[in-house]
Amino acid sequence: MSEQAIGVFDSGLGGLTAVKELIKVLPQENIVYFGDTARVPYGTRSDETIKRYARQDSDFLLSKGVKLIIAACGTVSSVATELYDTLPVPFTGVVYPTAAAAVKATRCGKIGIIGTSATVKSCSYKKEILRQDDRIKVFQQDCPLFVSLVENGFISADDDIVKLVVERYLKEMKNEGIDTLILGCTHFPIIAQAISDYLGGSVTLIDSGKETALYAANILGSKGLLNTSSTLGSCTYYVSDTVEGFRKTADLFLGRSVGQEAEHISLDVLRH
């Protein structure tokens, strides 16, 4: 199984920030990515709908013979927790590894969490942080406009609109004196510079994609599933909506040229 691919899914293309980190940490691994772009965003859906979508996404990746599934989606990781026990391959979301990194990073014991409305409502990060250290003070804020900003190309730290929205969402946390902030949505690292500029350099930003990639490497290593090939792995991309514009958006999230188009997968395939 070691040469089989790692499967990654997200509600859209934001999960490619996790793929970016996987390529850095595990360059020899093959990756299959599925972005459910026809049904994005998940963060405003009901819990039952999110769970159904997550199961369908996982089943699609299993059909590609993957050896590990990563839900690179804070919403799914927070709501569809039953996936951890029901899949035939190892599975991880982003909550546990990200919370663990935040607990390790904080110096003053004040951690902020930003994510989609569904992620914040679930209190998944907060519960995991307090499970690891109940002395920590946790502050949460849902930031739905961050997703819209990124997907519409408003990502510059110098953009007045970006600055305004960042201040609107993070002013209270800044006043509370947090020293660590969890970027609890895969879109958010794209505007990390703007967030860091506002909060100040003393605040550590925890990238859920990076921490999950490191955690995935540990899982594969512990199970003897690391690909030991000396050649670089390949990435295959699938989306449930039009592939038009995929390269441009994927280049943004990956931080490099993706060099290929995605393949379209119809929702009918996912539902059966």
PDB file of N, CA and C in Angstrom, residues 211-256:
ATOM      1  N   GLU A 211       0.257  21.871   9.932  1.00  0.00           N
ATOM      2  CA  GLU A 211       0.256  20.955  11.078  1.00  0.00           C
ATOM      3  C   GLU A 211      -0.359  19.604  10.716  1.00  0.00           C
ATOM      4  N   THR A 212      -1.360  19.625   9.856  1.00  0.00           N
ATOM      5  CA  THR A 212      -1.998  18.371   9.440  1.00  0.00           C
ATOM      6  C   THR A 212      -1.074  17.565   8.547  1.00  0.00           C
ATOM      7  N   ALA A 213      -0.298  18.227   7.708  1.00  0.00           N
ATOM      8  CA  ALA A 213       0.670  17.527   6.856  1.00  0.00           C
ATOM      9  C   ALA A 213       1.715  16.819   7.711  1.00  0.00           C
ATOM     10  N   LEU A 214       2.208  17.494   8.721  1.00  0.00           N
ATOM     11  CA  LEU A 214       3.188  16.874   9.627  1.00  0.00           C
ATOM     12  C   LEU A 214       2.575  15.688  10.367  1.00  0.00           C
ATOM     13  N   TYR A 215       1.331  15.842  10.777  1.00  0.00           N
ATOM     14  CA  TYR A 215       0.641  14.766  11.493  1.00  0.00           C
ATOM     15  C   TYR A 215       0.400  13.569  10.569  1.00  0.00           C
ATOM     16  N   ALA A 216       0.040  13.843   9.314  1.00  0.00           N
ATOM     17  CA  ALA A 216      -0.172  12.771   8.338  1.00  0.00           C
ATOM     18  C   ALA A 216       1.107  11.982   8.119  1.00  0.00           C
ATOM     19  N   ALA A 217       2.238  12.682   8.082  1.00  0.00           N
ATOM     20  CA  ALA A 217       3.524  11.994   7.922  1.00  0.00           C
ATOM     21  C   ALA A 217       3.786  11.051   9.089  1.00  0.00           C
ATOM     22  N   ASN A 218       3.426  11.470  10.284  1.00  0.00           N
ATOM     23  CA  ASN A 218       3.588  10.607  11.463  1.00  0.00           C
ATOM     24  C   ASN A 218       2.691   9.375  11.388  1.00  0.00           C
ATOM     25  N   ILE A 219       1.451   9.577  10.924  1.00  0.00           N
ATOM     26  CA  ILE A 219       0.527   8.446  10.791  1.00  0.00           C
ATOM     27  C   ILE A 219       1.088   7.414   9.815  1.00  0.00           C
ATOM     28  N   LEU A 220       1.499   7.884   8.647  1.00  0.00           N
ATOM     29  CA  LEU A 220       2.012   6.968   7.628  1.00  0.00           C
ATOM     30  C   LEU A 220       3.278   6.263   8.116  1.00  0.00           C
ATOM     31  N   GLY A 221       4.142   6.998   8.803  1.00  0.00           N
ATOM     32  CA  GLY A 221       5.367   6.396   9.317  1.00  0.00           C
ATOM     33  C   GLY A 221       5.090   5.318  10.346  1.00  0.00           C
ATOM     34  N   SER A 222       4.133   5.582  11.234  1.00  0.00           N
ATOM     35  CA  SER A 222       3.823   4.621  12.294  1.00  0.00           C
ATOM     36  C   SER A 222       3.185   3.351  11.755  1.00  0.00           C
ATOM     37  N   LYS A 223       2.546   3.445  10.588  1.00  0.00           N
ATOM     38  CA  LYS A 223       1.864   2.293   9.999  1.00  0.00           C
ATOM     39  C   LYS A 223       2.671   1.660   8.863  1.00  0.00           C
ATOM     40  N   GLY A 224       3.897   2.131   8.662  1.00  0.00           N
ATOM     41  CA  GLY A 224       4.740   1.583   7.607  1.00  0.00           C
ATOM     42  C   GLY A 224       4.211   1.853   6.216  1.00  0.00           C
ATOM     43  N   LEU A 225       3.538   2.993   6.035  1.00  0.00           N
ATOM     44  CA  LEU A 225       2.902   3.296   4.753  1.00  0.00           C
ATOM     45  C   LEU A 225       3.591   4.418   3.978  1.00  0.00           C
ATOM     46  N   LEU A 226       4.734   4.874   4.448  1.00  0.00           N
ATOM     47  CA  LEU A 226       5.446   5.921   3.719  1.00  0.00           C
ATOM     48  C   LEU A 226       5.967   5.397   2.383  1.00  0.00           C
ATOM     49  N   ASN A 227       5.834   6.204   1.367  1.00  0.00           N
ATOM     50  CA  ASN A 227       6.362   5.856   0.059  1.00  0.00           C
ATOM     51  C   ASN A 227       7.870   6.096   0.078  1.00  0.00           C
ATOM     52  N   THR A 228       8.638   5.052  -0.093  1.00  0.00           N
ATOM     53  CA  THR A 228      10.102   5.153  -0.021  1.00  0.00           C
ATOM     54  C   THR A 228      10.754   5.348  -1.381  1.00  0.00           C
ATOM     55  N   SER A 229       9.931   5.609  -2.395  1.00  0.00           N
ATOM     56  CA  SER A 229      10.468   5.838  -3.737  1.00  0.00           C
ATOM     57  C   SER A 229      11.388   7.056  -3.743  1.00  0.00           C
ATOM     58  N   SER A 230      12.378   7.036  -4.603  1.00  0.00           N
ATOM     59  CA  SER A 230      13.309   8.158  -4.707  1.00  0.00           C
ATOM     60  C   SER A 230      12.814   9.218  -5.697  1.00  0.00           C
ATOM     61  N   THR A 231      11.701   8.936  -6.356  1.00  0.00           N
ATOM     62  CA  THR A 231      11.151   9.889  -7.325  1.00  0.00           C
ATOM     63  C   THR A 231      10.076  10.750  -6.676  1.00  0.00           C
ATOM     64  N   LEU A 232       9.891  11.921  -7.222  1.00  0.00           N
ATOM     65  CA  LEU A 232       8.873  12.827  -6.707  1.00  0.00           C
ATOM     66  C   LEU A 232       7.485  12.296  -7.032  1.00  0.00           C
ATOM     67  N   GLY A 233       6.565  12.501  -6.116  1.00  0.00           N
ATOM     68  CA  GLY A 233       5.202  12.036  -6.315  1.00  0.00           C
ATOM     69  C   GLY A 233       4.438  12.933  -7.283  1.00  0.00           C
ATOM     70  N   SER A 234       3.259  12.476  -7.658  1.00  0.00           N
ATOM     71  CA  SER A 234       2.414  13.230  -8.575  1.00  0.00           C
ATOM     72  C   SER A 234       1.118  13.634  -7.871  1.00  0.00           C
ATOM     73  N   CYS A 235       0.460  14.639  -8.413  1.00  0.00           N
ATOM     74  CA  CYS A 235      -0.821  15.093  -7.872  1.00  0.00           C
ATOM     75  C   CYS A 235      -1.889  15.008  -8.967  1.00  0.00           C
ATOM     76  N   THR A 236      -3.039  14.489  -8.593  1.00  0.00           N
ATOM     77  CA  THR A 236      -4.180  14.422  -9.493  1.00  0.00           C
ATOM     78  C   THR A 236      -5.322  15.193  -8.840  1.00  0.00           C
ATOM     79  N   TYR A 237      -6.015  16.005  -9.640  1.00  0.00           N
ATOM     80  CA  TYR A 237      -7.022  16.900  -9.084  1.00  0.00           C
ATOM     81  C   TYR A 237      -8.398  16.625  -9.695  1.00  0.00           C
ATOM     82  N   TYR A 238      -9.416  16.632  -8.835  1.00  0.00           N
ATOM     83  CA  TYR A 238     -10.803  16.470  -9.274  1.00  0.00           C
ATOM     84  C   TYR A 238     -11.651  17.560  -8.631  1.00  0.00           C
ATOM     85  N   VAL A 239     -12.634  18.051  -9.381  1.00  0.00           N
ATOM     86  CA  VAL A 239     -13.579  19.027  -8.845  1.00  0.00           C
ATOM     87  C   VAL A 239     -14.986  18.645  -9.282  1.00  0.00           C
ATOM     88  N   SER A 240     -15.979  19.097  -8.515  1.00  0.00           N
ATOM     89  CA  SER A 240     -17.360  18.732  -8.831  1.00  0.00           C
ATOM     90  C   SER A 240     -18.086  19.800  -9.641  1.00  0.00           C
ATOM     91  N   ASP A 241     -17.433  20.936  -9.855  1.00  0.00           N
ATOM     92  CA  ASP A 241     -18.012  21.976 -10.695  1.00  0.00           C
ATOM     93  C   ASP A 241     -17.104  22.174 -11.906  1.00  0.00           C
ATOM     94  N   THR A 242     -17.316  23.203 -12.643  1.00  0.00           N
ATOM     95  CA  THR A 242     -16.544  23.441 -13.862  1.00  0.00           C
ATOM     96  C   THR A 242     -15.043  23.503 -13.579  1.00  0.00           C
ATOM     97  N   VAL A 243     -14.260  23.041 -14.525  1.00  0.00           N
ATOM     98  CA  VAL A 243     -12.805  23.089 -14.382  1.00  0.00           C
ATOM     99  C   VAL A 243     -12.250  24.413 -14.907  1.00  0.00           C
ATOM    100  N   GLU A 244     -13.126  25.249 -15.468  1.00  0.00           N
ATOM    101  CA  GLU A 244     -12.691  26.536 -15.998  1.00  0.00           C
ATOM    102  C   GLU A 244     -12.087  27.376 -14.865  1.00  0.00           C
ATOM    103  N   GLY A 245     -10.920  27.892 -15.099  1.00  0.00           N
ATOM    104  CA  GLY A 245     -10.264  28.733 -14.112  1.00  0.00           C
ATOM    105  C   GLY A 245      -9.561  27.972 -13.007  1.00  0.00           C
ATOM    106  N   PHE A 246      -9.551  26.629 -13.101  1.00  0.00           N
ATOM    107  CA  PHE A 246      -8.926  25.838 -12.038  1.00  0.00           C
ATOM    108  C   PHE A 246      -7.453  26.184 -11.870  1.00  0.00           C
ATOM    109  N   ARG A 247      -6.739  26.264 -12.977  1.00  0.00           N
ATOM    110  CA  ARG A 247      -5.288  26.499 -12.891  1.00  0.00           C
ATOM    111  C   ARG A 247      -4.978  27.786 -12.144  1.00  0.00           C
ATOM    112  N   LYS A 248      -5.693  28.848 -12.489  1.00  0.00           N
ATOM    113  CA  LYS A 248      -5.429  30.143 -11.868  1.00  0.00           C
ATOM    114  C   LYS A 248      -5.649  30.089 -10.367  1.00  0.00           C
ATOM    115  N   THR A 249      -6.773  29.509  -9.953  1.00  0.00           N
ATOM    116  CA  THR A 249      -7.079  29.426  -8.530  1.00  0.00           C
ATOM    117  C   THR A 249      -6.142  28.464  -7.815  1.00  0.00           C
ATOM    118  N   ALA A 250      -5.858  27.338  -8.455  1.00  0.00           N
ATOM    119  CA  ALA A 250      -4.968  26.346  -7.851  1.00  0.00           C
ATOM    120  C   ALA A 250      -3.565  26.918  -7.668  1.00  0.00           C
ATOM    121  N   ASP A 251      -3.110  27.693  -8.638  1.00  0.00           N
ATOM    122  CA  ASP A 251      -1.793  28.323  -8.518  1.00  0.00           C
ATOM    123  C   ASP A 251      -1.727  29.220  -7.291  1.00  0.00           C
ATOM    124  N   LEU A 252      -2.832  29.916  -7.001  1.00  0.00           N
ATOM    125  CA  LEU A 252      -2.893  30.804  -5.841  1.00  0.00           C
ATOM    126  C   LEU A 252      -2.733  30.016  -4.547  1.00  0.00           C
ATOM    127  N   PHE A 253      -3.473  28.931  -4.412  1.00  0.00           N
ATOM    128  CA  PHE A 253      -3.451  28.158  -3.173  1.00  0.00           C
ATOM    129  C   PHE A 253      -2.174  27.334  -3.014  1.00  0.00           C
ATOM    130  N   LEU A 254      -1.647  26.844  -4.127  1.00  0.00           N
ATOM    131  CA  LEU A 254      -0.434  26.020  -4.060  1.00  0.00           C
ATOM    132  C   LEU A 254       0.841  26.863  -3.989  1.00  0.00           C
ATOM    133  N   GLY A 255       0.729  28.101  -4.386  1.00  0.00           N
ATOM    134  CA  GLY A 255       1.906  28.956  -4.379  1.00  0.00           C
ATOM    135  C   GLY A 255       2.885  28.642  -5.493  1.00  0.00           C
ATOM    136  N   ARG A 256       2.434  27.932  -6.510  1.00  0.00           N
ATOM    137  CA  ARG A 256       3.269  27.582  -7.656  1.00  0.00           C
ATOM    138  C   ARG A 256       2.359  27.162  -8.799  1.00  0.00           C
TER     139      ARG A 256
END
